Coordinates of C-alpha atoms in Angstrom, one line a residue:
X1 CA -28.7 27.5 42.7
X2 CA -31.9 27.3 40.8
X3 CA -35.1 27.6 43.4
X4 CA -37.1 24.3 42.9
X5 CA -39.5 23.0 45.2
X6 CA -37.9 20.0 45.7
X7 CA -34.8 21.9 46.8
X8 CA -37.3 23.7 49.8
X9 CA -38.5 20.3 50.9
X10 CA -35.0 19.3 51.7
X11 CA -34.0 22.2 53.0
X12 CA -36.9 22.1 55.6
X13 CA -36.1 18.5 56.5
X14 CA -36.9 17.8 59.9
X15 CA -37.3 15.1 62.6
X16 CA -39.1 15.3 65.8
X17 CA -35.7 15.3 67.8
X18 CA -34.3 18.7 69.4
X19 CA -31.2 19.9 70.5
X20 CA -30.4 23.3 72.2
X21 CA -27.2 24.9 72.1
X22 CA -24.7 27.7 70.9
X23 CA -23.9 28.5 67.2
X24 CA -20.8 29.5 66.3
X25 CA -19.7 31.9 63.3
X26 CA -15.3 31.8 63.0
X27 CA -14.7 34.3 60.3
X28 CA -10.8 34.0 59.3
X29 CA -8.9 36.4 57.7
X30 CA -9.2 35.5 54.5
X31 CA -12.9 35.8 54.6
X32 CA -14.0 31.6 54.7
X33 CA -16.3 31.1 57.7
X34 CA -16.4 28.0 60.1
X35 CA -19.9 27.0 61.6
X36 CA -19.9 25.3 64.8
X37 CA -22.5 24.0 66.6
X38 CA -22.3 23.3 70.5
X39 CA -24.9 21.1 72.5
X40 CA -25.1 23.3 75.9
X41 CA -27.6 21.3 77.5
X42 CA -25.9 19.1 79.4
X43 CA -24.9 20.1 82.8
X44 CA -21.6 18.7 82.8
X45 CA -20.0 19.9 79.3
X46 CA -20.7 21.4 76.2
X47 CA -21.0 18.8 73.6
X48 CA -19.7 19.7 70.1
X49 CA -21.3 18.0 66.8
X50 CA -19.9 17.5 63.7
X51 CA -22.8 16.7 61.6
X52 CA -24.4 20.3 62.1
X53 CA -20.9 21.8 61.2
X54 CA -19.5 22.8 58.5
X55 CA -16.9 25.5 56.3
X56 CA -17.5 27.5 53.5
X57 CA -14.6 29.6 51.6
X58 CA -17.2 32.0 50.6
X59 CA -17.5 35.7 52.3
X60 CA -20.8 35.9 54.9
X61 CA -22.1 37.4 57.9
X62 CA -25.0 35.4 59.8
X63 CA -27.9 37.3 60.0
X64 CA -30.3 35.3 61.9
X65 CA -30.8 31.5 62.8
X66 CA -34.5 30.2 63.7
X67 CA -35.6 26.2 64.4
X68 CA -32.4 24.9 62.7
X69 CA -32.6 27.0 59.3
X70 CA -29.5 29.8 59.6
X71 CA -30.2 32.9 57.2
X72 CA -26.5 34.5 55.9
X73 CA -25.8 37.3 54.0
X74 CA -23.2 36.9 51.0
X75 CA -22.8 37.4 47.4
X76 CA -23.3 35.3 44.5
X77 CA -21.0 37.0 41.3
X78 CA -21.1 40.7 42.1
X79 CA -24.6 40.7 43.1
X80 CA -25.4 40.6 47.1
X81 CA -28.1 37.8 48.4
X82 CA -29.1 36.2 50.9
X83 CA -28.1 32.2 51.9
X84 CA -31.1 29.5 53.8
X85 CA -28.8 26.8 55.0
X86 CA -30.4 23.7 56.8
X87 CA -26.6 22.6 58.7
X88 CA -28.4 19.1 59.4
X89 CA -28.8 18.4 55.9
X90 CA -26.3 20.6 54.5
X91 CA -29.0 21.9 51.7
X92 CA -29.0 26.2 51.0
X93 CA -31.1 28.2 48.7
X94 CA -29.7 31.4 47.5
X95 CA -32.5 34.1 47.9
X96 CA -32.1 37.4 45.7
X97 CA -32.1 40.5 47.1
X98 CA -35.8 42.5 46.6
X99 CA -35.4 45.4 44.9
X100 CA -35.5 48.5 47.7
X101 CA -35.1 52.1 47.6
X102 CA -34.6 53.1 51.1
X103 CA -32.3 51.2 53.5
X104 CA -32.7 48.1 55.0
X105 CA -32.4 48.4 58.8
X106 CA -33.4 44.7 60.0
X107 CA -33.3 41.3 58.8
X108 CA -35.5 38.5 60.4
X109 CA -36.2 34.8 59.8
X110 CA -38.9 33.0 60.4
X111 CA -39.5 29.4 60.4
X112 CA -42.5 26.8 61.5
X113 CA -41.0 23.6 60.4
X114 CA -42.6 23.6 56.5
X115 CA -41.7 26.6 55.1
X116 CA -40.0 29.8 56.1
X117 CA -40.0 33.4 55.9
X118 CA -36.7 35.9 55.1
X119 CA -38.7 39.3 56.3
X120 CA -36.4 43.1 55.8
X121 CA -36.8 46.0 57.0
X122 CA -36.4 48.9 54.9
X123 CA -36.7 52.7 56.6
X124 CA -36.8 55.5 54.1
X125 CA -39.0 54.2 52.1
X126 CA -41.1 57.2 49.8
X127 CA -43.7 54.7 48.8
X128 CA -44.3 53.6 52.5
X129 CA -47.8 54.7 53.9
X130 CA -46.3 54.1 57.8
X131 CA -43.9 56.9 58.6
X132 CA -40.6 55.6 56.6
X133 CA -41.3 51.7 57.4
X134 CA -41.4 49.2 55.2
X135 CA -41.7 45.2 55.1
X136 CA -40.5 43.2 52.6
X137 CA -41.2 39.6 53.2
X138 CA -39.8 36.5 51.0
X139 CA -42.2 33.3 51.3
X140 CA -40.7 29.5 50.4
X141 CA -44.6 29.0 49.7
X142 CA -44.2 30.9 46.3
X143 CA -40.4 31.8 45.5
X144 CA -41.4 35.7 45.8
X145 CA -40.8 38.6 47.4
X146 CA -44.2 41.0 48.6
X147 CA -44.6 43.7 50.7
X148 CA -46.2 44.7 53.6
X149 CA -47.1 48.5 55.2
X150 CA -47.1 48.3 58.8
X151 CA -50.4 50.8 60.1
X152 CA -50.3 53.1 63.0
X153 CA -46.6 52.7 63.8
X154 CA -44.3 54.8 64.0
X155 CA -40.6 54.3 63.4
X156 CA -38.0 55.3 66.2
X157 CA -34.7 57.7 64.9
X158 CA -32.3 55.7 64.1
X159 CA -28.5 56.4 63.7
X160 CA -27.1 57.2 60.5
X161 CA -24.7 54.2 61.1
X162 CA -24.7 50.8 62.8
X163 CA -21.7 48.8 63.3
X164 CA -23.3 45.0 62.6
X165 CA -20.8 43.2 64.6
X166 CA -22.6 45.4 67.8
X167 CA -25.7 44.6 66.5
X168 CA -28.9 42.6 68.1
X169 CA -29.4 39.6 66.4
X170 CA -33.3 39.2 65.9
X171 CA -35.5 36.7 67.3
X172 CA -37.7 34.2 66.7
X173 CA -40.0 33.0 69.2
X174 CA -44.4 32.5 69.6
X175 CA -44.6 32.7 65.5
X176 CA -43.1 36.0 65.5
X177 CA -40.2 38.4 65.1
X178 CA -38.6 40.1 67.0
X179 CA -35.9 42.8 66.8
X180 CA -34.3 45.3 68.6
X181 CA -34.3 49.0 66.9
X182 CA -34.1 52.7 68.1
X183 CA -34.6 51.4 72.1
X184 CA -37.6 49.7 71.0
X185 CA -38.3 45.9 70.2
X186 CA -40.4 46.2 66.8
X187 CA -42.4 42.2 66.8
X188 CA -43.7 41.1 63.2
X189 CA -46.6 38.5 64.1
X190 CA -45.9 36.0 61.0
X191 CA -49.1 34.8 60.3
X192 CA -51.3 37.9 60.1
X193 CA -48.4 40.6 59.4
X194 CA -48.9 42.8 62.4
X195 CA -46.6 44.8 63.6
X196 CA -46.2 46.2 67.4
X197 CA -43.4 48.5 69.2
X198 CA -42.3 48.2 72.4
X199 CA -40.1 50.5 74.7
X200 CA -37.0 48.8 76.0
X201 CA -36.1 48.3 79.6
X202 CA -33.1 50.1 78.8
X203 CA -34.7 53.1 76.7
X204 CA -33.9 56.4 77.1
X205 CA -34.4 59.6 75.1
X206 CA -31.0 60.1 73.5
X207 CA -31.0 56.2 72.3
X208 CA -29.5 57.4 69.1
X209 CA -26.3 58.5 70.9
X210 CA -26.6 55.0 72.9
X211 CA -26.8 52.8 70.3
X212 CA -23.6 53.7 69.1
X213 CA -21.8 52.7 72.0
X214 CA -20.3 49.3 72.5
X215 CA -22.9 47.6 75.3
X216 CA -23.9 44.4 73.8
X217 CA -27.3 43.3 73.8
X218 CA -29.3 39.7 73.3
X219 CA -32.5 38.4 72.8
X220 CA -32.7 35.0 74.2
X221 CA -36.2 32.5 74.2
X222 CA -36.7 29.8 77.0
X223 CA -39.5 28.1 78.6
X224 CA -42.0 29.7 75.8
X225 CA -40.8 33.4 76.9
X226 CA -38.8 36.3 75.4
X227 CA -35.8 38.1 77.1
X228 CA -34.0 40.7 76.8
X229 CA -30.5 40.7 77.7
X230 CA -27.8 43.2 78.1
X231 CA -25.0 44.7 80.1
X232 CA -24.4 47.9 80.8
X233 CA -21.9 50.3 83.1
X234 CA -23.1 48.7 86.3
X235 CA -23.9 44.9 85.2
X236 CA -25.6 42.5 83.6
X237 CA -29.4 42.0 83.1
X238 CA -32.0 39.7 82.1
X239 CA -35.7 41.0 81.2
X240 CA -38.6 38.7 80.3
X241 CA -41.5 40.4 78.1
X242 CA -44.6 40.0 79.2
X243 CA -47.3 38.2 77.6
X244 CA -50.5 39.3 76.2
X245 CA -52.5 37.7 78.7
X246 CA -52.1 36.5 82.3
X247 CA -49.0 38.4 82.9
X248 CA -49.8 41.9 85.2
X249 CA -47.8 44.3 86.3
X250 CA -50.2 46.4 88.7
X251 CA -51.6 49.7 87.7
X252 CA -48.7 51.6 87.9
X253 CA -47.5 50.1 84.7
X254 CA -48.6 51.1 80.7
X255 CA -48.7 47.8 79.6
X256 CA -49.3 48.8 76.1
X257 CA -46.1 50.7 76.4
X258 CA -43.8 48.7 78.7
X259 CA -44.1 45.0 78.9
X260 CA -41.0 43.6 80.9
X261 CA -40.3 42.4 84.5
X262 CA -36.6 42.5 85.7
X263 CA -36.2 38.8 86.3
X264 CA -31.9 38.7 87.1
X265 CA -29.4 41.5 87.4
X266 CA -25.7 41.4 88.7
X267 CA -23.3 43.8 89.3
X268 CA -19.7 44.1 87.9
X269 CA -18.0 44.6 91.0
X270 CA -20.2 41.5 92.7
X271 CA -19.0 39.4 89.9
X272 CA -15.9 40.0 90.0
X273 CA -15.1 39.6 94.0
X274 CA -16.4 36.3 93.5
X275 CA -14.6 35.2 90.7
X276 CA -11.1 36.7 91.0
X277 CA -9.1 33.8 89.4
X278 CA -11.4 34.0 85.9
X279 CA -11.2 37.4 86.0
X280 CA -7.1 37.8 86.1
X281 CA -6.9 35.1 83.5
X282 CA -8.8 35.5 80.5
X283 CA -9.6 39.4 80.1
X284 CA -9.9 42.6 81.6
X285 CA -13.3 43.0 82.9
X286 CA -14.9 45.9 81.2
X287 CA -18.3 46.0 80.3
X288 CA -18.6 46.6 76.7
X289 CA -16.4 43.2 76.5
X290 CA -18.9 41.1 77.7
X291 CA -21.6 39.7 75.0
X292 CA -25.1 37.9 76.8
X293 CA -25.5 35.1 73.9
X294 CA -28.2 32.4 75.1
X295 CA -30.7 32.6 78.6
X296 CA -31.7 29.1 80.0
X297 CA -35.1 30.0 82.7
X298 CA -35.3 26.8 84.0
X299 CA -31.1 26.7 85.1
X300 CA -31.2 30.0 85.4
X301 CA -28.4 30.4 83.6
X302 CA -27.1 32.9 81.0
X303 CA -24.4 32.0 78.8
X304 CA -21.8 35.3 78.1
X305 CA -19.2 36.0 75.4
X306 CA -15.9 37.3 76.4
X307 CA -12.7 38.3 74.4
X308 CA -11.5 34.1 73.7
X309 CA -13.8 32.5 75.5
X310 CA -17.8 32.0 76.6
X311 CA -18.8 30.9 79.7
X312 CA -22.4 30.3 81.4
X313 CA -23.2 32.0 85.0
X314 CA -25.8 30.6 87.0
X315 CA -27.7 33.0 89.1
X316 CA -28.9 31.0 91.8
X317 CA -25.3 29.3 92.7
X318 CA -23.3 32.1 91.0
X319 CA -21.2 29.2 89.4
X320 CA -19.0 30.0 86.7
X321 CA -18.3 27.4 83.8
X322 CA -16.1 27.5 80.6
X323 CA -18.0 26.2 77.6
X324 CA -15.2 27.1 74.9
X325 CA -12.5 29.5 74.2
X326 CA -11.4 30.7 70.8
X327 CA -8.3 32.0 69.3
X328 CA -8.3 35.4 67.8
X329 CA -5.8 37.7 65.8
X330 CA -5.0 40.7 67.2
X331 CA -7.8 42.5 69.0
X332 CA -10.5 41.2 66.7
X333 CA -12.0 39.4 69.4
X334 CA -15.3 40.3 67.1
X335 CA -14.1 37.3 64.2
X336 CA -16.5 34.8 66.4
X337 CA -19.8 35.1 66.9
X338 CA -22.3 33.3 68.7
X339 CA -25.8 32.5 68.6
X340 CA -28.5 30.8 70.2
X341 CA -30.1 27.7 68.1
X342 CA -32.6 25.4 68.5
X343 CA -32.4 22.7 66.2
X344 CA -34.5 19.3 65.3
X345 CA -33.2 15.9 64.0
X346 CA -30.1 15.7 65.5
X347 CA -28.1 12.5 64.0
X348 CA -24.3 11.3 64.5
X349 CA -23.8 13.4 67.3
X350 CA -19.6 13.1 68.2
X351 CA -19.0 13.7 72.0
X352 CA -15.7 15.4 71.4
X353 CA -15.2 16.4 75.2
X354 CA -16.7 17.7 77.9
X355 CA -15.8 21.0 79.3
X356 CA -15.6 21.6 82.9
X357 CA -15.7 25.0 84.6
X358 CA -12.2 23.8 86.7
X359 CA -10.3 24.0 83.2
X360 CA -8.7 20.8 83.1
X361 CA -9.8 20.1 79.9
X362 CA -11.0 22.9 77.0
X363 CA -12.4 23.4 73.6
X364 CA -11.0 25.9 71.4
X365 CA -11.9 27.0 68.1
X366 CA -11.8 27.0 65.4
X367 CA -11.5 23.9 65.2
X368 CA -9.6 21.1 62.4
X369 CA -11.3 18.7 59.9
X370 CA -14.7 19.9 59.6
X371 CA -17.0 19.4 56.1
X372 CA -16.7 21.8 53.0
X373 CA -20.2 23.6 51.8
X374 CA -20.0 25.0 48.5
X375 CA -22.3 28.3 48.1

């Protein structure tokens, strides 16, 4: 698809309505993807709508998703690129990969609501002047690719390998990036380039060994805040980061070095005793089964994905609800992923049903008759 402008002004078509929710990725077996999106707002059911999905026989893996633009990764001939899709108005740009030596490590996207930003991260560079790390950034403004040589930073080790499918999707929240890499969150500020690195709540010195292991991890935005999420052998947790200013955690803390407060945690076994009936039916409760996708701060709620279905928690009532459940072959519970989406203009909205924690009526996808999207 040729790059016009007129091509980016419809892709960043907007209005000033908003919908929060859930995106689904279904990847089938054959390779052709299903996009769902799921209204989660609404206290009483998950409400699914058809005009922000949509199928494409194509092979892709989502990347990142920010203020309604969804970044993929695919290939157009032989040659790998990257895919903007707008899902309200159906519109995608195909984006060329930048011509890197070293590895890219990190993807990001970045979106204000007039034009957006596909930002990599490459490690191993020989021409970076910042220990190994590298931007390469990708403007709608101009069609190009530049780059950008982060100062005083230095890059955590990293693994050799990273399965993706375990991997943090980044996030975009307070006009920057951010991503999670080496136990660190590594935040691009869009609008002057700067780059800071922060420790983890979760950090420890070994993180290499860690971050091959199957604990899943999430970072959420609500309210105007960042969180981290993530479970672990003991629970699940929820950590908000601190902001610049007005946020002060006493003198025992570095705040140039650690900026979170523990703001919810609960404990496997706790969950469990209260919710025995969920637990025998839809999976063996095991910790690196359960997926934090989304964090609402002002329900305190956080919404979890488990093998064939996802489900929110509240923390102050410790109800559990279903949202949806999904069929999956085999043990490839990893064919659906989920992320959180924010997304403006919302039009033709279909109430397909409303899901109930008590079960009496479900969702489950993928689901039948959806629209084609040619890549």
């Amino acid at each position: 698809m040729n790059m016009e402008h007129k091509n980016f002004q419809s892709l960043c078509t907007t209005s000033h309505d908003s919908s929060e929710g859930l995106f689904c990725h279904y990847q089938f077996e054959n390779g052709s993807s299903q996009f769902v999106f799921l209204d989660v707002k609404n206290e009483n059911g998950a409400i699914l709508d058809h005009s922000l999905s949509f199928f494409t026989e194509n092979f892709v893996q989502t990347l990142a998703s920010c203020n309604g633009l969804i970044l993929l990764s695919g290939y157009s001939g032989d040659q790998s690129c990257y895919y903007v899709i707008n899902p309200l108005t159906k519109h995608s740009l195909m984006i060329p990969e930048a011509c890197i030596q070293g590895h890219v490590v990190r993807v990001g996207l970045a979106f204000d609501g007039y034009k957006f930003e596909v930002v990599l991260v490459e490690a191993g560079s020989s021409n970076s002047k910042s220990n190994g790390l590298e931007l390469h950034i990708f403007s709608s403004d101009n069609d190009k690719w530049r780059k950008h040589h982060p100062i005083n930073l230095t890059i955590p080790s990293l693994p050799e390998f990273e399965f993706q499918e375990l991997g943090t999707p980044p996030l975009y929240s307070n006009g920057a990036i951010h991503w999670e890499i080496g136990g660190y969150l590594l935040v691009y500020r869009v609008q002057d380039s700067h780059c800071e690195l922060y420790e983890l709540p979760n950090y420890f010195d070994d993180w290499s060994w860690q971050s091959t292991m199957t604990y899943r991890r999430g970072l959420c935005e609500s309210g105007g805040s960042v969180y981290y999420c993530y479970t672990d052998f003991d629970g699940f947790h929820v950590w908000g980061l601190l902001k610049e200013h007005g946020d002060d955690l006493g003198f025992f803390y570095d705040s140039k070095k650690f900026r979170w407060r523990l703001v919810n945690s609960v404990m496997h076994k706790v969950f469990i005793s209260k919710h025995q009936n969920f637990y025998g039916n839809f999976c063996d409760w095991e910790p690196y089964k359960i997926t934090p996708i989304a964090y609402s701060e002002q329900a305190q709620t956080i919404y979890l994905q488990l093998p064939g279905t996802v489900v929110s928690y509240n923390f102050d009532t410790g109800n559990l609800r279903s949202i949806c459940t999904y069929s999956y072959p085999g043990i490839n519970f990893n064919c659906c992923s989920f992320l959180s989406l924010t997304t403006s203009g919302l039009h033709n909205v279909k109430r397909e049903k409303d899901l109930h924690s008590d079960g009496d009526t479900e969702l489950n996808l993928p689901i039948a008759e959806i629209e084609k999207l040619s890549l």
